[in-house]
PDB file of C-alpha atoms in Angstrom:
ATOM      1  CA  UNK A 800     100.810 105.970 110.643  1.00 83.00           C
ATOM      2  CA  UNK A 801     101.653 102.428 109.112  1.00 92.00           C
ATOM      3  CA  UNK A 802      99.009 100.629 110.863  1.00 92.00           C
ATOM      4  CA  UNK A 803      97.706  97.264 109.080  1.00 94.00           C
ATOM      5  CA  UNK A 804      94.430  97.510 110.777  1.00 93.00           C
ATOM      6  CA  UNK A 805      92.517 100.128 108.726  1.00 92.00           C
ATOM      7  CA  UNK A 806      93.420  98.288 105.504  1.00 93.00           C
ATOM      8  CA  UNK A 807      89.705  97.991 103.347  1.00 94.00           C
ATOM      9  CA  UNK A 808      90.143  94.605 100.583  1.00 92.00           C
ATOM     10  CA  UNK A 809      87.115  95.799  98.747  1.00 90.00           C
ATOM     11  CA  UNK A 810      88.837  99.303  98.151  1.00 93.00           C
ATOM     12  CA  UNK A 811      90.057 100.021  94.252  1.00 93.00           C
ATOM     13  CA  UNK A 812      92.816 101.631  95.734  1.00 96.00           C
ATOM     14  CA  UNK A 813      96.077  99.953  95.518  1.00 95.00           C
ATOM     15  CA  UNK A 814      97.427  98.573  98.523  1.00 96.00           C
ATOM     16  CA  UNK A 815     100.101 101.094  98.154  1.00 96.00           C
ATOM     17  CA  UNK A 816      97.449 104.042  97.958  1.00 96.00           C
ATOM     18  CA  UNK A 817      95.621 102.902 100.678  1.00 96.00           C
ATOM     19  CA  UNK A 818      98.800 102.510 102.602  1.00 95.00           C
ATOM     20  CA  UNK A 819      99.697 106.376 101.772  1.00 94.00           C
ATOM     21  CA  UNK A 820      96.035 107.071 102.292  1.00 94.00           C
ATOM     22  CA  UNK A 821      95.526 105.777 105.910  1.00 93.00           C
ATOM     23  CA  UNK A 822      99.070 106.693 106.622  1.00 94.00           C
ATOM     24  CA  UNK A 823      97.792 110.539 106.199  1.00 91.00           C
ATOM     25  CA  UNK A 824      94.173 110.446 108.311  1.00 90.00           C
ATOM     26  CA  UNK A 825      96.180 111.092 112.014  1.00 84.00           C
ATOM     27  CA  UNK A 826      98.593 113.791 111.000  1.00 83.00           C
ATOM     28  CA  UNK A 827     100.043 113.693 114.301  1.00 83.00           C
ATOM     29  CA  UNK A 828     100.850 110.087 113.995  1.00 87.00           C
ATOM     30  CA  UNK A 829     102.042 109.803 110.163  1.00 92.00           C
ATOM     31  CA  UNK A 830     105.075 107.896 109.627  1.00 92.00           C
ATOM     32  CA  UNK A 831     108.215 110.196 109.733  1.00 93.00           C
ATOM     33  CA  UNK A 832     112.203 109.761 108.989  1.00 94.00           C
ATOM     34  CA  UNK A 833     113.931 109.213 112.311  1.00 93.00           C
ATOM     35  CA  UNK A 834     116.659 110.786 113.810  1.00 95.00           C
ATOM     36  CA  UNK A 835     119.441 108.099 113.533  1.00 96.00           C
ATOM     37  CA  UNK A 836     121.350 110.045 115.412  1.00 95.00           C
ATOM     38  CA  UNK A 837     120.367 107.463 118.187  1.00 96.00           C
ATOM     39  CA  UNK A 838     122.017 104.567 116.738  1.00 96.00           C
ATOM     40  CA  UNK A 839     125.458 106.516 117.413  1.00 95.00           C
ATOM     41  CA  UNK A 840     126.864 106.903 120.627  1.00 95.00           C
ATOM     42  CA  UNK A 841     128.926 110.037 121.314  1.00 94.00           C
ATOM     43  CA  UNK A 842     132.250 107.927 120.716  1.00 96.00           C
ATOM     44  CA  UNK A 843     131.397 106.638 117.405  1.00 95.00           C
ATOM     45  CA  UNK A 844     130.638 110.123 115.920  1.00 95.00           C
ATOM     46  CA  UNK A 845     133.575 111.284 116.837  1.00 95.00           C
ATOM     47  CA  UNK A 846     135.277 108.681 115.102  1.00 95.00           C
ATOM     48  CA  UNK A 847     133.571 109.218 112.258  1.00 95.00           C
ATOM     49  CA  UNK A 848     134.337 112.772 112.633  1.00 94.00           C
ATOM     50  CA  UNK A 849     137.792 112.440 112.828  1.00 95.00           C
ATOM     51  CA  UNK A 850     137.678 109.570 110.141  1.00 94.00           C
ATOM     52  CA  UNK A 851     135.767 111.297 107.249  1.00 94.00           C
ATOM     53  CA  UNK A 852     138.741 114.471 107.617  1.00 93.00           C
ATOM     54  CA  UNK A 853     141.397 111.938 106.681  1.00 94.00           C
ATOM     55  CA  UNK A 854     139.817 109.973 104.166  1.00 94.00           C
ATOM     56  CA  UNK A 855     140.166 111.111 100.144  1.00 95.00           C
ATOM     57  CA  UNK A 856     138.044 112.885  98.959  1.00 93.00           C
ATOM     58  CA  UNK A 857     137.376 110.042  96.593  1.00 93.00           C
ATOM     59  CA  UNK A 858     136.791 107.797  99.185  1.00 95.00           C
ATOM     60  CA  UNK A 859     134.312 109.701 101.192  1.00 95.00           C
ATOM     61  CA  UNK A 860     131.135 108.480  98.720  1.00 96.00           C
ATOM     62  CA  UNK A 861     132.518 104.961  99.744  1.00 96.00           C
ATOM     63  CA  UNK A 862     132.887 105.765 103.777  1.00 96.00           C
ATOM     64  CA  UNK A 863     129.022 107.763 103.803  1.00 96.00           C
ATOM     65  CA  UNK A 864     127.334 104.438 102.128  1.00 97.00           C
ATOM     66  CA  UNK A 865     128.659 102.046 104.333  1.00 97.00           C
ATOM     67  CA  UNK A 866     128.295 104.169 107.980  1.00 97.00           C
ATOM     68  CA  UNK A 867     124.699 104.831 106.195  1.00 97.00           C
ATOM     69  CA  UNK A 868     124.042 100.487 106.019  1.00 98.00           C
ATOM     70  CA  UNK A 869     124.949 100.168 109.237  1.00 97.00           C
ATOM     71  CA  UNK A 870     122.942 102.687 110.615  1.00 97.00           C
ATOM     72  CA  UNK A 871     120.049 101.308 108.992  1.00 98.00           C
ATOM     73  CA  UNK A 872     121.251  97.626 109.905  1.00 98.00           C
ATOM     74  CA  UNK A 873     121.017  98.789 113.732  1.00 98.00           C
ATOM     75  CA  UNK A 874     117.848 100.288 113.217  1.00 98.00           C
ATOM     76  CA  UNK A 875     116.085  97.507 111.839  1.00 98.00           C
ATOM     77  CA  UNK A 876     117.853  95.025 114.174  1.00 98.00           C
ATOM     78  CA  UNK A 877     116.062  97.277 117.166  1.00 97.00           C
ATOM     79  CA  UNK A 878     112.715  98.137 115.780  1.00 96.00           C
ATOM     80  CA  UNK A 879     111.818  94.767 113.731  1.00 97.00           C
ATOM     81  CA  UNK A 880     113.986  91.937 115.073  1.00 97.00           C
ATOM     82  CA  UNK A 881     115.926  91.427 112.072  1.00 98.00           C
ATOM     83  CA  UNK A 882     118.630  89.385 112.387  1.00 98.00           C
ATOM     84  CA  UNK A 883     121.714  91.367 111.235  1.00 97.00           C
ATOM     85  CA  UNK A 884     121.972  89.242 107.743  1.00 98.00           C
ATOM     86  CA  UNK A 885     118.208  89.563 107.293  1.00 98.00           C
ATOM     87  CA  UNK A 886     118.704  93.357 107.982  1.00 98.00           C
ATOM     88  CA  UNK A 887     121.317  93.555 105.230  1.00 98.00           C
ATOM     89  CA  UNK A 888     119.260  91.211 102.468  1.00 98.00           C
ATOM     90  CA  UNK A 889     116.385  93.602 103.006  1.00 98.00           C
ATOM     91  CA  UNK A 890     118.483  97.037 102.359  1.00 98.00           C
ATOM     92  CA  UNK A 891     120.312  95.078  99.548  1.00 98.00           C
ATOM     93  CA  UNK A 892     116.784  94.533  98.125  1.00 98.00           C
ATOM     94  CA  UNK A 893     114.657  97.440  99.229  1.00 97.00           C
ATOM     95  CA  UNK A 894     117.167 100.152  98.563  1.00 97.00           C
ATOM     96  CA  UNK A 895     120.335  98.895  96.400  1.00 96.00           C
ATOM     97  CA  UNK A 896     123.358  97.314  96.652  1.00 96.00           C
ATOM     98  CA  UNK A 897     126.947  99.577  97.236  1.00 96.00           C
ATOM     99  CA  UNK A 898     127.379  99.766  93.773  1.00 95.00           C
ATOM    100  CA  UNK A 899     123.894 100.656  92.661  1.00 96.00           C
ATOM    101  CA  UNK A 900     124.342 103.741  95.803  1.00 97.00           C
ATOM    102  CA  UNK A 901     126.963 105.023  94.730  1.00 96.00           C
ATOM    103  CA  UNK A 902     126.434 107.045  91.887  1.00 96.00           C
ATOM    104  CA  UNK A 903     123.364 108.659  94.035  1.00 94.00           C
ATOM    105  CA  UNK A 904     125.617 109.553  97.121  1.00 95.00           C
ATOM    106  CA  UNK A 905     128.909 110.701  95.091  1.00 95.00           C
ATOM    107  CA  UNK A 906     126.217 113.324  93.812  1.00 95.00           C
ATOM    108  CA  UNK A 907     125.085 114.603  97.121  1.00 94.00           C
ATOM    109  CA  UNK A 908     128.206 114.601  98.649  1.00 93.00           C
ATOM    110  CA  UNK A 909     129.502 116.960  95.975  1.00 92.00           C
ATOM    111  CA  UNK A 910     126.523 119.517  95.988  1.00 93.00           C
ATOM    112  CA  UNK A 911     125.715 119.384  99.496  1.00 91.00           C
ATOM    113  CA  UNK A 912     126.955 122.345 101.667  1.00 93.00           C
ATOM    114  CA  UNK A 913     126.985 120.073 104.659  1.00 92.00           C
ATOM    115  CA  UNK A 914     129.605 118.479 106.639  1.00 94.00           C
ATOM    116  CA  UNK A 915     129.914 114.484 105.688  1.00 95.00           C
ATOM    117  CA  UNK A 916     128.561 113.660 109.035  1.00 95.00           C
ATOM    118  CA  UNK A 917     125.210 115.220 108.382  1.00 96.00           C
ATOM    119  CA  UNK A 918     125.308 113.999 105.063  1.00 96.00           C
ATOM    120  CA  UNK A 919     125.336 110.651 106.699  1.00 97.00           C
ATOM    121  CA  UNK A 920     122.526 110.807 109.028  1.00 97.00           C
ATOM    122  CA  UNK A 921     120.150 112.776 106.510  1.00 97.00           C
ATOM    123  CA  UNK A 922     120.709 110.343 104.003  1.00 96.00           C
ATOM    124  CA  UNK A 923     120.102 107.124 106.495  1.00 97.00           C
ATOM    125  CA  UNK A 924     117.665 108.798 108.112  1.00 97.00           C
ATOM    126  CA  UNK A 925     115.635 109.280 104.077  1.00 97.00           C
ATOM    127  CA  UNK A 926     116.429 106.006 102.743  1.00 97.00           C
ATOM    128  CA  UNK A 927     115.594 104.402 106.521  1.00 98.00           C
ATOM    129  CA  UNK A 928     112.122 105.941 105.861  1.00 97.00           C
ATOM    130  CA  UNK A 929     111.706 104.637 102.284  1.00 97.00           C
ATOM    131  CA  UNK A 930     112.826 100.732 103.330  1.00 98.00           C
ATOM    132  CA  UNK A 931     110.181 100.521 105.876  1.00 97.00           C
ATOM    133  CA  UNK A 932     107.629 101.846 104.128  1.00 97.00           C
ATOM    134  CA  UNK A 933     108.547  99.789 101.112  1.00 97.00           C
ATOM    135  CA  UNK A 934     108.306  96.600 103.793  1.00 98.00           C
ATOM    136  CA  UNK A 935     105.093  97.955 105.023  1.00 97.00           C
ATOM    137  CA  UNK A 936     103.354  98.081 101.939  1.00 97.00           C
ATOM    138  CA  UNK A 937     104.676  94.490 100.653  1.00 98.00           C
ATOM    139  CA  UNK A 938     103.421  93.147 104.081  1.00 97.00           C
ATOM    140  CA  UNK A 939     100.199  94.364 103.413  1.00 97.00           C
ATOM    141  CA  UNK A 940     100.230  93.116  99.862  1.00 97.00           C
ATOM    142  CA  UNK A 941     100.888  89.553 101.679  1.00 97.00           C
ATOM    143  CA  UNK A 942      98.319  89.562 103.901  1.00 96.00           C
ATOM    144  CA  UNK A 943      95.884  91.155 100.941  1.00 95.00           C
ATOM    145  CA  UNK A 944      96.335  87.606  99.582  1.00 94.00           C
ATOM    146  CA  UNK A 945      96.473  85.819 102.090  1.00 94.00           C
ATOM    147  CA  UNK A 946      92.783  87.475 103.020  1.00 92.00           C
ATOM    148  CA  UNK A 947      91.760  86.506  99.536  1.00 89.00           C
ATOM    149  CA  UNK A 948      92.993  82.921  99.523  1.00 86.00           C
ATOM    150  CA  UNK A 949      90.041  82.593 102.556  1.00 83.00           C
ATOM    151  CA  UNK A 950      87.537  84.988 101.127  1.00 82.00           C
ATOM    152  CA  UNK A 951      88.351  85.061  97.778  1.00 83.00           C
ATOM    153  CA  UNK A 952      86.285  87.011  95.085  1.00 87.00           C
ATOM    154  CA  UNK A 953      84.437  84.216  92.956  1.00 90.00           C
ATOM    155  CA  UNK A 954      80.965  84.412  91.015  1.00 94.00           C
ATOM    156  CA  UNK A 955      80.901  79.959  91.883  1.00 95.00           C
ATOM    157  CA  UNK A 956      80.919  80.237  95.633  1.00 93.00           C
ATOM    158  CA  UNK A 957      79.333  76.752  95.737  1.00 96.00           C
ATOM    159  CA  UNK A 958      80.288  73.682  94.103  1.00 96.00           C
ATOM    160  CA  UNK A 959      81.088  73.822  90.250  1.00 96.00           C
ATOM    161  CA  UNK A 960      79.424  70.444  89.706  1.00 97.00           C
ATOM    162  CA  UNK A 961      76.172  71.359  91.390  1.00 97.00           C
ATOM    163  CA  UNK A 962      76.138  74.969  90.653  1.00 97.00           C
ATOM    164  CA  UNK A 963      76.364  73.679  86.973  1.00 97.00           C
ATOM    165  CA  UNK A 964      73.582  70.694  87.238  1.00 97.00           C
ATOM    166  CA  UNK A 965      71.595  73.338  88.366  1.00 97.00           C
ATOM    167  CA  UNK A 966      71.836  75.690  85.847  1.00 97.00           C
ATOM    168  CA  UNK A 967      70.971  72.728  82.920  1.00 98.00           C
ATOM    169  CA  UNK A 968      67.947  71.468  85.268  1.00 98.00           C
ATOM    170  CA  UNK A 969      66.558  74.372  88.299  1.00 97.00           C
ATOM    171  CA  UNK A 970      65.014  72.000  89.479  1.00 97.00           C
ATOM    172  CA  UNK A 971      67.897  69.973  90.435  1.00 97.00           C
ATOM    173  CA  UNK A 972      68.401  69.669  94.924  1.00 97.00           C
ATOM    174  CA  UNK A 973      71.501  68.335  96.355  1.00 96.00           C
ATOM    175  CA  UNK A 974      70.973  64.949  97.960  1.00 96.00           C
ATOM    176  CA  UNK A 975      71.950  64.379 101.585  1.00 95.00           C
ATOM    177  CA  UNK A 976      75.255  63.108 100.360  1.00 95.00           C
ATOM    178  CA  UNK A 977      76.116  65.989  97.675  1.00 96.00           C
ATOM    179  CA  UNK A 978      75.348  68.070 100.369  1.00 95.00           C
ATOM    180  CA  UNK A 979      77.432  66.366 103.257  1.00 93.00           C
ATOM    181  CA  UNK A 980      80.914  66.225 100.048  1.00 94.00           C
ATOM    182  CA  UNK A 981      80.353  69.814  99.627  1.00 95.00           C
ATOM    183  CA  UNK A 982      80.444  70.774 102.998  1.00 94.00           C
ATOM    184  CA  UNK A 983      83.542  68.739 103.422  1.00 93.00           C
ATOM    185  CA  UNK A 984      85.411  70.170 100.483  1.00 94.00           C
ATOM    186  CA  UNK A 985      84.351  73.425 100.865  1.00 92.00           C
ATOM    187  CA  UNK A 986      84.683  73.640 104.582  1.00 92.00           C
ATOM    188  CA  UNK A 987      85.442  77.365 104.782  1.00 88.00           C
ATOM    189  CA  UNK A 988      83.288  78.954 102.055  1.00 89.00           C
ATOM    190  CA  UNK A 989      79.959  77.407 102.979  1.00 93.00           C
ATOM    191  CA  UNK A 990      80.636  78.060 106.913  1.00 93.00           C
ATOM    192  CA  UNK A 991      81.264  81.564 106.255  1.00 90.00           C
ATOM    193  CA  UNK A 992      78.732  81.946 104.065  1.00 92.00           C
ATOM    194  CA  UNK A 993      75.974  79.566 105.870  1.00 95.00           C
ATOM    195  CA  UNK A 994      77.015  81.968 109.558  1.00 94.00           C
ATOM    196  CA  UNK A 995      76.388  85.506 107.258  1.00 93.00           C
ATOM    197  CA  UNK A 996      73.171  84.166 106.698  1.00 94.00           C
ATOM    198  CA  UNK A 997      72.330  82.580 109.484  1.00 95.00           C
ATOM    199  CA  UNK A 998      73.415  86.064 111.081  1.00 94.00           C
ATOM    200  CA  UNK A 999      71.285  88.183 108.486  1.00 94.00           C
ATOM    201  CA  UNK A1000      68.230  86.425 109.331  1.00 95.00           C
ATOM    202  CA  UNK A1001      68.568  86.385 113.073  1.00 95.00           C
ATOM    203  CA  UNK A1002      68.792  90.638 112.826  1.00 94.00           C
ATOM    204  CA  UNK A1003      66.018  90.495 110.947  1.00 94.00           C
ATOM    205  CA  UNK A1004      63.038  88.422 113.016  1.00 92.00           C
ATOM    206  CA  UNK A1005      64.729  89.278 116.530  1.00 93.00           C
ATOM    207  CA  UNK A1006      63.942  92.247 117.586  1.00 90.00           C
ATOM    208  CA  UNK A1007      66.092  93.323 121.016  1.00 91.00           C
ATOM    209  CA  UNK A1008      69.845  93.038 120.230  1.00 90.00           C
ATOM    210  CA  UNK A1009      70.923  91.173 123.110  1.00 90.00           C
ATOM    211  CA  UNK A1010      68.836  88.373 121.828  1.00 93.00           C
ATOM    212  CA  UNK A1011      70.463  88.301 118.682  1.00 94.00           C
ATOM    213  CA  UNK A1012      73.650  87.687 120.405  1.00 93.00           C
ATOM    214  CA  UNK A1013      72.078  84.530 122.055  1.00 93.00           C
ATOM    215  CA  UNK A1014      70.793  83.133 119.061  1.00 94.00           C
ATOM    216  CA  UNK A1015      73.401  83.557 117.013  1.00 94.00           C
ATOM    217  CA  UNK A1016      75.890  82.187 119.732  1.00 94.00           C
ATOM    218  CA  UNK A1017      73.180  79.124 119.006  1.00 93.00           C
ATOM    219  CA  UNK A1018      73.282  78.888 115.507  1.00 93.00           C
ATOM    220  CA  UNK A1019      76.994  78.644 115.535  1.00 92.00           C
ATOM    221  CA  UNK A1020      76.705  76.080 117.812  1.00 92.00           C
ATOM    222  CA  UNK A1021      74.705  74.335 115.258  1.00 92.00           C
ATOM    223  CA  UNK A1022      76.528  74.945 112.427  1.00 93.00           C
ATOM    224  CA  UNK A1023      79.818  74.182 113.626  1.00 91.00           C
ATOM    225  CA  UNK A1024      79.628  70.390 114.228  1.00 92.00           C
ATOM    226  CA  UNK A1025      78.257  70.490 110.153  1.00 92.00           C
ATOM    227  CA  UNK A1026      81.785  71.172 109.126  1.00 90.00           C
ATOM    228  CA  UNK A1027      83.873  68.887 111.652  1.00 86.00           C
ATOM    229  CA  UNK A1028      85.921  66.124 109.907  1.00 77.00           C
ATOM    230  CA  UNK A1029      84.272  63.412 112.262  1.00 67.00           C
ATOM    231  CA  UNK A1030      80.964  64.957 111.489  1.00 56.00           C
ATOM    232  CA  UNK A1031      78.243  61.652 111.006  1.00 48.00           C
ATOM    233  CA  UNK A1032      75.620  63.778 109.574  1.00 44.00           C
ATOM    234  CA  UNK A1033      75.314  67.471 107.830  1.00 41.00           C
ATOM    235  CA  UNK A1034      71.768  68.219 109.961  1.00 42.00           C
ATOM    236  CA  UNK A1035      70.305  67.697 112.966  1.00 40.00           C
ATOM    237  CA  UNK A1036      68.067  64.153 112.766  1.00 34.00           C
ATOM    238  CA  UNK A1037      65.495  65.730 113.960  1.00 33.00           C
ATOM    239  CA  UNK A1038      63.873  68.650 111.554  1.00 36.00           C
ATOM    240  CA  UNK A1039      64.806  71.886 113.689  1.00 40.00           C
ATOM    241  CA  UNK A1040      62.059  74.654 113.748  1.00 44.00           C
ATOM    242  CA  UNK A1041      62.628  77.838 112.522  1.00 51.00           C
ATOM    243  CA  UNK A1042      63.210  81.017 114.749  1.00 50.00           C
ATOM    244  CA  UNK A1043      60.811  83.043 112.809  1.00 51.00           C
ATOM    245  CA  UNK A1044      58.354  80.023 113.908  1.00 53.00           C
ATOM    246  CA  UNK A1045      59.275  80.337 116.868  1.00 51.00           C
ATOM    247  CA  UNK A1046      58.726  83.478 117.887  1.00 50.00           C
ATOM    248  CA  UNK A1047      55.702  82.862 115.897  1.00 50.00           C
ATOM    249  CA  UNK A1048      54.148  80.161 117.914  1.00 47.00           C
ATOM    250  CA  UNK A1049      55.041  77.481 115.404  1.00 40.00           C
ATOM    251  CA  UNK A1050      56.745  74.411 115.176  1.00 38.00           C
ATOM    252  CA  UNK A1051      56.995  73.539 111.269  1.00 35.00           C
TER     253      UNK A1051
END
């Protein structure tokens, strides 16, 4: 089953291997050829019928490809909402152009035992199957990056400049106003990273679960108004007691 939802970005698989991988866990849902069949109505294959018993020999190659585009034209038209030219740029791309085809179905034809109609729907049916599994797997490669380009994998998750005038002098503390720059211009990497903790240390000194859930409803609360573009400050005025005092009895 092509489903984007079981996708793992710390895997070493390939996004490809994963794909094949995940697509193989429910083998009563893994992703099949379809019968294309239903993208002909009775009339047109007997057209087609009565077309491929006039046509050359020669010409039958020619006839198989282009019944076999539009087949696969329909089918992605129906299932993803292609626009018909978007349809035909992605089978142009995905699977090869008439000429590039040819060669591949002139063989078949000749050393198949089967009548040019079956021909046709086998070999829309296979190359139907490749295409969207080909679109699946560059989808996920998309949104593999775009995943990174949020969380991306970097040893400097803080500021360069600080990060560095720490390492020359440990001693070294943001002021107020490094602090307040860095949360602007890192926005997303400190919130994510300030909320894991935040979240880490409320599992660890509350106890009952449903607690946690409060807290941490509270903390984001908190930490949210730290990263808004109108934000005055980057902490409360006031110093704000710890929940592990808390629950201690303390105010620090």
């Amino acid at each position: 089953m092509l489903t984007p939802y079981l996708f793992d970005p710390t895997s070493r698989k390939s996004v490809a291997e994963q794909v094949e991988y995940n697509d193989k866990l429910n083998l009563e849902k893994t992703h099949r050829p379809l019968n294309m069949r239903i993208y002909l109505d009775d009339d047109e294959i007997d057209q087609l019928q009565a077309a491929f018993k006039t046509i050359p020999i020669s010409e039958k190659p020619v006839a198989i490809w282009r019944s076999c585009f539009e087949l696969i034209t329909r089918a992605l038209i129906v299932e993803e909402e292609f626009t018909p030219e978007t349809a035909a740029d992605f089978i142009n791309t995905g699977i090869g152009c008439e000429q590039e085809m040819l060669p591949q179905i002139r063989e078949v034809f000749t050393t198949s035992i089967f009548a040019p109609i079956q021909i046709l729907l086998d070999m829309a049916s296979t190359l139907h199957f490749e295409l969207t599994k080909k679109i699946f797997v560059t989808s996920m490669e998309l949104h593999n990056l775009d995943y990174r380009s949020l969380f991306p994998q970097r040893v400097c998750v803080h500021s360069p400049d600080m990060v560095l005038k720490r390492m020359k002098n440990p001693k070294f503390k943001p002021t107020a106003e490094e602090r307040k720059t860095y949360f602007k211009e890192y926005k997303e990497q400190s919130f994510s990273i300030m909320n894991s903790m935040s979240i880490w240390e409320i599992a660890d000194i509350v106890p009952m679960e449903s607690m946690q859930t409060l807290q941490n409803a509270g903390r984001y609360s908190i930490l949210k108004p730290v990263y808004a573009d109108d934000s005055p400050t980057t902490a409360p005025a006031a110093k704000a007691a710890s929940v592990k005092a808390e629950l201690k009895g303390k105010v620090l």
